[in-house]
N, C-alpha and C. Protein backbone atom coordinates (compact mmCIF):
# COMPACT_ATOMS: atom_id res chain seq x y z
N UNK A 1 0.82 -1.20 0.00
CA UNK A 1 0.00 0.00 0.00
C UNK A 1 0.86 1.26 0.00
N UNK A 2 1.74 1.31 0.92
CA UNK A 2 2.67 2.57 0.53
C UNK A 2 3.96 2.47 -0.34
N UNK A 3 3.83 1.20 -1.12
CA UNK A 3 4.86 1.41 -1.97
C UNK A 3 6.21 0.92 -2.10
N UNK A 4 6.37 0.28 -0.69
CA UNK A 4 7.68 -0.70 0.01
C UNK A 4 7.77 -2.07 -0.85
N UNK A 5 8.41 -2.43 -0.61
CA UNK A 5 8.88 -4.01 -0.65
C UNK A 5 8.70 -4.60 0.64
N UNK A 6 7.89 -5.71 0.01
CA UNK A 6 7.80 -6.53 0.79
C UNK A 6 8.44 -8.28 0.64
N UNK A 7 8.83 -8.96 1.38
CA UNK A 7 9.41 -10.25 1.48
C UNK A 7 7.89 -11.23 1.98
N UNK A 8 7.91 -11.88 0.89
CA UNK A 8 6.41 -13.16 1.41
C UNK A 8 7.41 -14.75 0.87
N UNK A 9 6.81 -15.33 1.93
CA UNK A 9 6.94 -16.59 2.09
C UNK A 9 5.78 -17.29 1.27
N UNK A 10 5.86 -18.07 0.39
CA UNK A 10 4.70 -18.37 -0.51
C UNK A 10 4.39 -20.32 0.15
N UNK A 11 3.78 -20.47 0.55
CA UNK A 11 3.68 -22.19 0.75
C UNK A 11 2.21 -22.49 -0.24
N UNK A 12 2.46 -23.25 -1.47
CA UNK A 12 1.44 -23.72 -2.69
C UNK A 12 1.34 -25.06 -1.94
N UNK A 13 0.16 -25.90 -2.69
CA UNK A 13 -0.03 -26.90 -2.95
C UNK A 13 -0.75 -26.88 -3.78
N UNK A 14 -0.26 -28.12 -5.04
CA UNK A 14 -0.90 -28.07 -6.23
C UNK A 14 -1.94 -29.10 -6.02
N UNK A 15 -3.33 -29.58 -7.14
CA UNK A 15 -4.09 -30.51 -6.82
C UNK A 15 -4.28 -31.41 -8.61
N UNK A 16 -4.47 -32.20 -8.51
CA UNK A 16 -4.59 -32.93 -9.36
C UNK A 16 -5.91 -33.65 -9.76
N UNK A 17 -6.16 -33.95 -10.68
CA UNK A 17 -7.62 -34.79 -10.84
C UNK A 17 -6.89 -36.76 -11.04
N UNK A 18 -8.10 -37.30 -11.13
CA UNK A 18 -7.68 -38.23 -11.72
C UNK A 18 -6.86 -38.75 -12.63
N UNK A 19 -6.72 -38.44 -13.66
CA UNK A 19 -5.50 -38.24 -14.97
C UNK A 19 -4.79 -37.63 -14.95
N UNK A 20 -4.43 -37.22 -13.61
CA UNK A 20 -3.36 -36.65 -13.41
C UNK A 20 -2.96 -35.01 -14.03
N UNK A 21 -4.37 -34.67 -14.51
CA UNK A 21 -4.27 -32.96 -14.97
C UNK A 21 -4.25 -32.08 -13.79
N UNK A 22 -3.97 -31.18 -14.01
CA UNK A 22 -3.77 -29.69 -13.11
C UNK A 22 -5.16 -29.64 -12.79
N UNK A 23 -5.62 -29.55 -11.52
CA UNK A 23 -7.11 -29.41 -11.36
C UNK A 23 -7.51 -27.92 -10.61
N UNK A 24 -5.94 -27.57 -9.36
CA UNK A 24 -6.23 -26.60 -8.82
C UNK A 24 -4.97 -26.67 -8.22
N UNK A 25 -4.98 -24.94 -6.82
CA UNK A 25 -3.94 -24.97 -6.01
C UNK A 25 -4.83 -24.41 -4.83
N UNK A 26 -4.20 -24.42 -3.90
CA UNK A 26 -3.87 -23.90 -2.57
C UNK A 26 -2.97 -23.19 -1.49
N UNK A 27 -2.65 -22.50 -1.08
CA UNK A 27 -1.63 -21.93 -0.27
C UNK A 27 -1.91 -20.66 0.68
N UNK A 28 -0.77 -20.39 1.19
CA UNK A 28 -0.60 -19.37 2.02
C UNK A 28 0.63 -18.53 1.83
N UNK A 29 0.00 -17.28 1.57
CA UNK A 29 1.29 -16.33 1.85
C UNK A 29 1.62 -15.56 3.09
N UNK A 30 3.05 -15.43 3.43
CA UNK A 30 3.40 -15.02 4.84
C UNK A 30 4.26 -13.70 4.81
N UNK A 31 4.16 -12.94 5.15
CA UNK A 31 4.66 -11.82 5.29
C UNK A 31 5.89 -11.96 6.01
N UNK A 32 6.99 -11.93 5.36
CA UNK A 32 8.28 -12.53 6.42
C UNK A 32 9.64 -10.95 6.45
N UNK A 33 8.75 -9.86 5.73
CA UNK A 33 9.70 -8.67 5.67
C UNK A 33 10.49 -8.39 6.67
N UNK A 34 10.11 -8.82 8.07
CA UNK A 34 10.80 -8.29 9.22
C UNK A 34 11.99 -9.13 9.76
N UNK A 35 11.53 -10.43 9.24
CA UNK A 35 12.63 -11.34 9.52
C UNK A 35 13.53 -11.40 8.64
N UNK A 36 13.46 -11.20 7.25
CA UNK A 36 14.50 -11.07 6.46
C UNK A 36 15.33 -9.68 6.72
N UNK A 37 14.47 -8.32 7.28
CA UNK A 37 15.06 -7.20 7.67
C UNK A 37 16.68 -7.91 8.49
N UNK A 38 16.13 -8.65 9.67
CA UNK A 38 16.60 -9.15 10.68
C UNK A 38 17.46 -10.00 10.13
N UNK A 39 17.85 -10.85 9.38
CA UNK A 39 18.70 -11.45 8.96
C UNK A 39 20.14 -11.02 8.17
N UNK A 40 19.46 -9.60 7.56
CA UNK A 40 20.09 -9.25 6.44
C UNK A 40 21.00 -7.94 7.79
N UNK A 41 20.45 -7.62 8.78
CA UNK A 41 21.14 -7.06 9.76
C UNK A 41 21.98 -7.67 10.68
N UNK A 42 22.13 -9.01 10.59
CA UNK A 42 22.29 -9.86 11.08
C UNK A 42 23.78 -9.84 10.82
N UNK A 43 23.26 -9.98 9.28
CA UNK A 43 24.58 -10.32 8.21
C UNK A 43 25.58 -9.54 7.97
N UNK A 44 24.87 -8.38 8.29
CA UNK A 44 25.46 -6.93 7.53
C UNK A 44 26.65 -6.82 9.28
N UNK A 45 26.04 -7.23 10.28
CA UNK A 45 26.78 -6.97 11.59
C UNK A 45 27.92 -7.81 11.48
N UNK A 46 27.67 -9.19 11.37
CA UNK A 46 28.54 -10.05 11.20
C UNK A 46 30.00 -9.77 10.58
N UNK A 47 30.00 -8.83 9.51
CA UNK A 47 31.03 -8.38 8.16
C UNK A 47 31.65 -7.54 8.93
N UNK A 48 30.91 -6.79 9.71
CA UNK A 48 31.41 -5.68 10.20
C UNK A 48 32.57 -5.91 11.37
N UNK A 49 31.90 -6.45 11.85
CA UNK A 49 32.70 -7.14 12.91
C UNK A 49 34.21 -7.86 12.65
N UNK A 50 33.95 -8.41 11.66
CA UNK A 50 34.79 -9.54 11.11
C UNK A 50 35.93 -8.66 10.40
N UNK A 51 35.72 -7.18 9.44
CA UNK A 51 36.04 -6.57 9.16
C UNK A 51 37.07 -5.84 10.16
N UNK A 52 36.35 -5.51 11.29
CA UNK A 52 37.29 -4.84 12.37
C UNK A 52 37.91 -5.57 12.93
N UNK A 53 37.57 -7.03 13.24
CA UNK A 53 38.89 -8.13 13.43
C UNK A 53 39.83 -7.80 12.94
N UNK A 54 40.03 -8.23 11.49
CA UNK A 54 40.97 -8.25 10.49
C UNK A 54 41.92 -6.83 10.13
N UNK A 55 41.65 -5.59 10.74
CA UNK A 55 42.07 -4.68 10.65
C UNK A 55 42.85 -4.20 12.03
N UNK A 56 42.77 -4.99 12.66
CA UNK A 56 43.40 -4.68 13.88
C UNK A 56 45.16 -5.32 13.98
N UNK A 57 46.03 -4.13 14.32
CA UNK A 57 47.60 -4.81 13.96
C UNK A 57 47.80 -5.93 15.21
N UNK A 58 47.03 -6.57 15.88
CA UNK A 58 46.80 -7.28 17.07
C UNK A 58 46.71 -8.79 16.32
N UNK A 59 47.14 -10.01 16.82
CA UNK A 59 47.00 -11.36 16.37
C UNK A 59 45.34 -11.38 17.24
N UNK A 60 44.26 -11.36 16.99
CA UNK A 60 43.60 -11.88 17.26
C UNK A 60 42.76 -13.68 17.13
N UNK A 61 41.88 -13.95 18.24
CA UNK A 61 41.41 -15.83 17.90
C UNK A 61 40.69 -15.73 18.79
N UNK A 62 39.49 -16.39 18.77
CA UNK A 62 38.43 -16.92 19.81
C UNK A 62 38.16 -18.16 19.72
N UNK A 63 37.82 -19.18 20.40
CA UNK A 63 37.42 -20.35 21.02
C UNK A 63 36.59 -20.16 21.54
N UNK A 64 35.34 -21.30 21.09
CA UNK A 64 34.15 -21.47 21.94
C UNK A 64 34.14 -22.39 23.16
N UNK A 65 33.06 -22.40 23.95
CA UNK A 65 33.35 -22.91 24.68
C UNK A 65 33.50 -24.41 24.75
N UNK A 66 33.38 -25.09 23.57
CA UNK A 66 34.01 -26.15 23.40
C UNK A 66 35.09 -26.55 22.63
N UNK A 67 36.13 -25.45 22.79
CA UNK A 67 37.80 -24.91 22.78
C UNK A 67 37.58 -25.27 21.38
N UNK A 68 36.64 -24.71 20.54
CA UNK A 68 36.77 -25.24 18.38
C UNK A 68 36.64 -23.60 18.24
N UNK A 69 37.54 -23.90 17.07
CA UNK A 69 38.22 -22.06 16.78
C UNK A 69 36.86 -21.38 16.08
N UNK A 70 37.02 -20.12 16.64
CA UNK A 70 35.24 -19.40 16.05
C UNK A 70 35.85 -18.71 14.73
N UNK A 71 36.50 -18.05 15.34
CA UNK A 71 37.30 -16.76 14.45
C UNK A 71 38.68 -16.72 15.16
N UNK A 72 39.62 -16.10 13.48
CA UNK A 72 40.68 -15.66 13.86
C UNK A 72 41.17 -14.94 12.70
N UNK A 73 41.98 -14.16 12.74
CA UNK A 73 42.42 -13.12 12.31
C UNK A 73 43.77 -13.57 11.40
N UNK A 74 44.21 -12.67 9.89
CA UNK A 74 45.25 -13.18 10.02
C UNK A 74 46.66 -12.79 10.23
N UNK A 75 46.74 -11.83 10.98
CA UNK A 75 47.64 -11.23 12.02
C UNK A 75 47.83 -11.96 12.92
N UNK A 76 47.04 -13.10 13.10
CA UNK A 76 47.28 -14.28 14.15
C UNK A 76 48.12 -15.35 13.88
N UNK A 77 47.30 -15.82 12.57
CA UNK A 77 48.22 -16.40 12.13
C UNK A 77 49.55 -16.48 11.53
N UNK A 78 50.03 -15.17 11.21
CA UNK A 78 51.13 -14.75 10.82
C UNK A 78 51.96 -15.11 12.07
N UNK A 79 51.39 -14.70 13.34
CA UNK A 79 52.47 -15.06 14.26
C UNK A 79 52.93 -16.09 15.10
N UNK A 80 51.40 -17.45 14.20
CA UNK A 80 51.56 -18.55 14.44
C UNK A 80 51.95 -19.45 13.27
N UNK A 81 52.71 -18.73 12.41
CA UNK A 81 52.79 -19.63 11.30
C UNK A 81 52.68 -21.25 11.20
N UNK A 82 53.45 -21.66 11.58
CA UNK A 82 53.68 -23.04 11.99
C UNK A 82 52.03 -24.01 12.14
N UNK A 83 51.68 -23.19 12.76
CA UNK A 83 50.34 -23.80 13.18
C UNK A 83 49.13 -23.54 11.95
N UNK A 84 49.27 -21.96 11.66
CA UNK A 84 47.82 -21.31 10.72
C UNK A 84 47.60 -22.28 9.43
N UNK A 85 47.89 -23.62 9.07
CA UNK A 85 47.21 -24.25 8.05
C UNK A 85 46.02 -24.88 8.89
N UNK A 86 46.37 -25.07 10.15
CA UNK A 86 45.05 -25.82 11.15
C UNK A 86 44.36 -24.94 11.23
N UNK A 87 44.32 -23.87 11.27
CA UNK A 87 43.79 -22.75 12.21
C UNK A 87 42.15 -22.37 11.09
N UNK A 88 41.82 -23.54 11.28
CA UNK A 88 40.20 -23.17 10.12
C UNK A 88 39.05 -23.51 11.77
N UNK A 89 37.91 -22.78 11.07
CA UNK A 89 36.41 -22.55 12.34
C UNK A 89 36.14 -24.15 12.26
N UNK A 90 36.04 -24.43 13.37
CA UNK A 90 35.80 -25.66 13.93
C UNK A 90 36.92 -26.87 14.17
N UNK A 91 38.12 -25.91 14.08
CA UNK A 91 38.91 -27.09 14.44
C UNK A 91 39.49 -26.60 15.84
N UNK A 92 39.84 -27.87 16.78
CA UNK A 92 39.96 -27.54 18.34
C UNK A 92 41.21 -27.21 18.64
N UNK A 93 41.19 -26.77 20.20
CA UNK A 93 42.48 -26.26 20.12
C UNK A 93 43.50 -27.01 20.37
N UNK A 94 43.27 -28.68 20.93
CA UNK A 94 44.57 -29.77 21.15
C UNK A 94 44.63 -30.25 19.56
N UNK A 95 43.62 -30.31 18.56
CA UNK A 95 43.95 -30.00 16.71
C UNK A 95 45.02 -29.39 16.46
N UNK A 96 44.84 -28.49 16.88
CA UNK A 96 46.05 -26.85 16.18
C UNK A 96 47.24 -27.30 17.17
N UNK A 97 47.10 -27.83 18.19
CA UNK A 97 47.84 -27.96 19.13
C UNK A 97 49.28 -29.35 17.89
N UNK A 98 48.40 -30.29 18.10
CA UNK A 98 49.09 -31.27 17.24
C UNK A 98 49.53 -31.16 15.96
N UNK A 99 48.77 -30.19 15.23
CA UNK A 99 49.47 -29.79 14.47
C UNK A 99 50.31 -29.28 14.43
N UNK A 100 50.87 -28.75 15.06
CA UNK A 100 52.04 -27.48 15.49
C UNK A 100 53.14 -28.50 15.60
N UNK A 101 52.75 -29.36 16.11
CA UNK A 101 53.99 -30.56 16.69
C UNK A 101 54.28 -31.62 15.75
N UNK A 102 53.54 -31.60 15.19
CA UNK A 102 53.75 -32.97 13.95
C UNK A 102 54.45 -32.18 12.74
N UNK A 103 54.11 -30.89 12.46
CA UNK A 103 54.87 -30.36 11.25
C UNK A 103 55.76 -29.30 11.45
N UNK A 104 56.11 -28.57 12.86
CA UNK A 104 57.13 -27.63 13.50
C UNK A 104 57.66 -28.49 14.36
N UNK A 105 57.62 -29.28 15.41
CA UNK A 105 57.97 -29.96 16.49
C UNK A 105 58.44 -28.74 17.42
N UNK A 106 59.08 -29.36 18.17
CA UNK A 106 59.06 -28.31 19.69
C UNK A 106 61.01 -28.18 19.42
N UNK A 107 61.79 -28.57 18.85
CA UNK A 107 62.96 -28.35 18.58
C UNK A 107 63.87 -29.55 19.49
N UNK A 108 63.71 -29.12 20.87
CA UNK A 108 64.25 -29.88 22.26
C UNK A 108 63.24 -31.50 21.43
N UNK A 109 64.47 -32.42 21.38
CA UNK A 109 63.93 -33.72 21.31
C UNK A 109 63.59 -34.32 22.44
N UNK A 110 63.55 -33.96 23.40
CA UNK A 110 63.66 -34.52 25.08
C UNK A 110 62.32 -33.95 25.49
N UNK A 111 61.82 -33.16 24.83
CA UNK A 111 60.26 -32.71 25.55
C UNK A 111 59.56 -34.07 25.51
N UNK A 112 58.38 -34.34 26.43
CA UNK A 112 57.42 -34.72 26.00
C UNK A 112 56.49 -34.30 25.48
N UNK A 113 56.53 -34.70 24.10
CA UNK A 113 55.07 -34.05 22.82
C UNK A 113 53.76 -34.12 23.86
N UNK A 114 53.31 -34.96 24.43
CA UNK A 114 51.80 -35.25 25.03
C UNK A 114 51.38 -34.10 26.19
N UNK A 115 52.90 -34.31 27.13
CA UNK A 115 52.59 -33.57 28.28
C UNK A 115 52.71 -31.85 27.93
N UNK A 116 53.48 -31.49 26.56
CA UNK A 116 53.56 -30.31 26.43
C UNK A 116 52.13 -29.98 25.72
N UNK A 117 51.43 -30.50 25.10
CA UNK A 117 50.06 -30.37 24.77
C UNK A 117 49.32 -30.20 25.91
N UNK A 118 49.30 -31.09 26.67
CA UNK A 118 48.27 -31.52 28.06
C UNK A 118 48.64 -29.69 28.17
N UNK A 119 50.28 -29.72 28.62
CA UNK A 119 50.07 -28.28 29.72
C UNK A 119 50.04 -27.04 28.71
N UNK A 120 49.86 -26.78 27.45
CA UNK A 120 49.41 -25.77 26.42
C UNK A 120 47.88 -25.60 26.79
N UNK A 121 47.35 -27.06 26.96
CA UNK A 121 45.44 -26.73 26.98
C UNK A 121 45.26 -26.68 28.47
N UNK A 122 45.68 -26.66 29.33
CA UNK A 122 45.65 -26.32 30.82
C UNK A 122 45.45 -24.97 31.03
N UNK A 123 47.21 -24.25 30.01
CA UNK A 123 46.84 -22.61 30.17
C UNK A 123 45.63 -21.94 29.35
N UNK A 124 45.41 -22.84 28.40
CA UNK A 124 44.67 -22.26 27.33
C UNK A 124 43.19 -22.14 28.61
N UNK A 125 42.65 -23.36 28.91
CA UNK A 125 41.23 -23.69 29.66
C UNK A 125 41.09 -21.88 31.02
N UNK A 126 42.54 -22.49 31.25
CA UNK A 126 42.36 -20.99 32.68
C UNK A 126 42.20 -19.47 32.18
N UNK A 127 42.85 -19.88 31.08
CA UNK A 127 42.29 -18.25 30.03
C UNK A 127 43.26 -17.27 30.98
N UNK A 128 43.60 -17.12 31.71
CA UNK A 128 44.05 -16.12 32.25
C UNK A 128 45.24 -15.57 32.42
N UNK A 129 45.71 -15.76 30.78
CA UNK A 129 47.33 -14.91 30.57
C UNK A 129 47.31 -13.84 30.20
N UNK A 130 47.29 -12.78 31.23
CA UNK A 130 47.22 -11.89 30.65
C UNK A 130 49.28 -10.75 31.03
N UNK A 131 49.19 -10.24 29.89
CA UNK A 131 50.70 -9.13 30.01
C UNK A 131 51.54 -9.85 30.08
N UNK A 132 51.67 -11.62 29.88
CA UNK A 132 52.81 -12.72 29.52
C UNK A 132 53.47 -11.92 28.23
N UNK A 133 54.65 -11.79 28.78
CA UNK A 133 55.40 -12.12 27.14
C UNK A 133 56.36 -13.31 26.75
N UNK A 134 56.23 -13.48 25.58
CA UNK A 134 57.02 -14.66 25.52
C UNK A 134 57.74 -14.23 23.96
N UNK A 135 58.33 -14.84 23.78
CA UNK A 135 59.17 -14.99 22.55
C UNK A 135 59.03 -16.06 21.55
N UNK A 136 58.06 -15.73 20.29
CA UNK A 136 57.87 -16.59 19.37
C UNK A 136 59.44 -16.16 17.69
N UNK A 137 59.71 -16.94 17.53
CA UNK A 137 60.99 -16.82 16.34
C UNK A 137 61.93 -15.34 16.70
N UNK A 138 61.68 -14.72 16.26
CA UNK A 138 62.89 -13.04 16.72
C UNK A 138 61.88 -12.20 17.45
N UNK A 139 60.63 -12.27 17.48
CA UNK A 139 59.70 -11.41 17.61
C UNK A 139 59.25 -11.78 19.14
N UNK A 140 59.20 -10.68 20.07
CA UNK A 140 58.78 -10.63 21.08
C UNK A 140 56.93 -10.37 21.29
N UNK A 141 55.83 -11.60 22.12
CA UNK A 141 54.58 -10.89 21.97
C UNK A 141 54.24 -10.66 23.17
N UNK A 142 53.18 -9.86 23.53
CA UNK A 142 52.69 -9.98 24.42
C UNK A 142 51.20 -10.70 24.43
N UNK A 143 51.18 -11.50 25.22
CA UNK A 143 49.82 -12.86 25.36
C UNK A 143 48.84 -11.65 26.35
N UNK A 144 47.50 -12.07 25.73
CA UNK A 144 46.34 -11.24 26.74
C UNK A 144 45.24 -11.95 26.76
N UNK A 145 44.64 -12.97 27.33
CA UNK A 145 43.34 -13.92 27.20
C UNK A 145 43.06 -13.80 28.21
N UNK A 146 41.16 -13.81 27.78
CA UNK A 146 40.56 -13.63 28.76
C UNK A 146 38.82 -14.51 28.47
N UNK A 147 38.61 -15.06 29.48
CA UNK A 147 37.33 -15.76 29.36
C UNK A 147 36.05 -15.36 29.11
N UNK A 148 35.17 -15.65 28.40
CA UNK A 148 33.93 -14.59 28.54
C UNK A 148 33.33 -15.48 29.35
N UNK A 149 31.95 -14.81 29.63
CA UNK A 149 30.59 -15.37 30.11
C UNK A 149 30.15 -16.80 30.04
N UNK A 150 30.22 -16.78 28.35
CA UNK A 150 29.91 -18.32 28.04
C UNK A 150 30.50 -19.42 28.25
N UNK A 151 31.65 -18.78 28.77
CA UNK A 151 33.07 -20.53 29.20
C UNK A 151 34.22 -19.93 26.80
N UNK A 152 33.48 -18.73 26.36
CA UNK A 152 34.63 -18.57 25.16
C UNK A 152 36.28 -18.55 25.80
N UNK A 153 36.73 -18.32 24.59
CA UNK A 153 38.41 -17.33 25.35
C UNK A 153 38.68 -16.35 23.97
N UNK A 154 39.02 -15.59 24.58
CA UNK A 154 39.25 -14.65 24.01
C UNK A 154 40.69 -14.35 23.66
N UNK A 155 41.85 -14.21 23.15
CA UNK A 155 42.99 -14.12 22.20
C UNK A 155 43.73 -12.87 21.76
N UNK A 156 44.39 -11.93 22.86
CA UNK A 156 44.79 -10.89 21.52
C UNK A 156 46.56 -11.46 21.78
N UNK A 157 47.31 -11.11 20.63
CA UNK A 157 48.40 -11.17 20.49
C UNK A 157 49.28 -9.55 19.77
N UNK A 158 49.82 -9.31 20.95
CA UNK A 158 50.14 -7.82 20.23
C UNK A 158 51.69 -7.69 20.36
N UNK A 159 52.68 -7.38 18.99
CA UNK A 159 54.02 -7.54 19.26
C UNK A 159 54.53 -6.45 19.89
N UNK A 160 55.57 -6.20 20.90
CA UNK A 160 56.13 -5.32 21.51
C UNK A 160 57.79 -5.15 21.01
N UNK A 161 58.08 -6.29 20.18
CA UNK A 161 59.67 -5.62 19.96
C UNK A 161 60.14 -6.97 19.25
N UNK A 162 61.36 -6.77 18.64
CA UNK A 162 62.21 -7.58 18.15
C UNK A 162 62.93 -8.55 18.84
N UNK A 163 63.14 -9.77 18.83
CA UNK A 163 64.04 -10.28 20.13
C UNK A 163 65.67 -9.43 20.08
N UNK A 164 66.28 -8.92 18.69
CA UNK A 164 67.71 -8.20 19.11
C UNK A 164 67.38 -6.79 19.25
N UNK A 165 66.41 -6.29 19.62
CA UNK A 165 65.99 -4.93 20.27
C UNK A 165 66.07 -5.12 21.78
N UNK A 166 65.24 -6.16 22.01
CA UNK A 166 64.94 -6.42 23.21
C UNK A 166 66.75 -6.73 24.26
N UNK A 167 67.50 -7.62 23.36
CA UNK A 167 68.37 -8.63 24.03
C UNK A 167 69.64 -7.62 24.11
């Protein structure tokens, strides 16, 4: 009536006669404009978001709460090289974990591969590294995780220096 667009949900049913000719139809149409509004805002948030991930000079990554990767950034993976061919949504974090070890290894042949996993997903579960720095290849980062509400974790990785700046 005023001229908008509208979104309808159409549900037909066709009817048939005996011989199988077109005899008639039936249906209902549904007015679904508000939910497609809602979807398409949905969508439009989603990008946005994802957008400002990806623009941030920060390694960002989240984990749900059943430790399978939601999102990650690839400023993250840059500073996880070794690992970022695992690093796809829905793969877990003792996944990425093993991966890291089967195609980088840990260098020291004397580690134990299992127990250094076990105690990687220990710190990972407590979420609570925050202002750690550690030293990945020359590059010094600083680790910042933090748990949400839902049992997520949250991931930033932000570099602070060179290791021969630092040393």
């Amino acid at each position: 009536a005023n001229g908008g667009k509208r979104w309808i949900n159409a549900n037909v049913q066709a009817f048939f006669d005996q011989d199988g000719q077109f005899a008639g139809a039936t249906g209902t149409l549904t007015d679904i404009t508000a939910r497609h509004e809602a979807e398409q805002q949905l969508k439009d948030t989603r990008s946005q978001l994802i957008n400002a991930i990806e623009s941030l000079d920060a390694g960002f990554v989240m984990y749900d709460k059943d430790d399978k990767l939601a999102i990650c950034n690839q400023r993250y993976k840059e500073i996880y090289r070794a690992a970022a061919p695992a690093m796809r949504p829905g793969t877990s974090y003792r996944e990425i974990l093993q991966y890291f070890i089967d195609h980088q290894g840990l260098g020291d042949s004397d580690v134990d591969k299992a127990a250094w996993v076990d105690n990687r997903l220990e710190e990972h579960h407590q979420g609570g590294a925050n202002g750690v720095e550690q030293k990945i290849g020359d590059r010094w980062i600083r680790v910042n995780d933090s748990r949400t509400q839902d049992g997520s974790v949250v991931s930033l990785r932000t570099e602070i220096g060179r290791a021969s700046c630092r040393e």
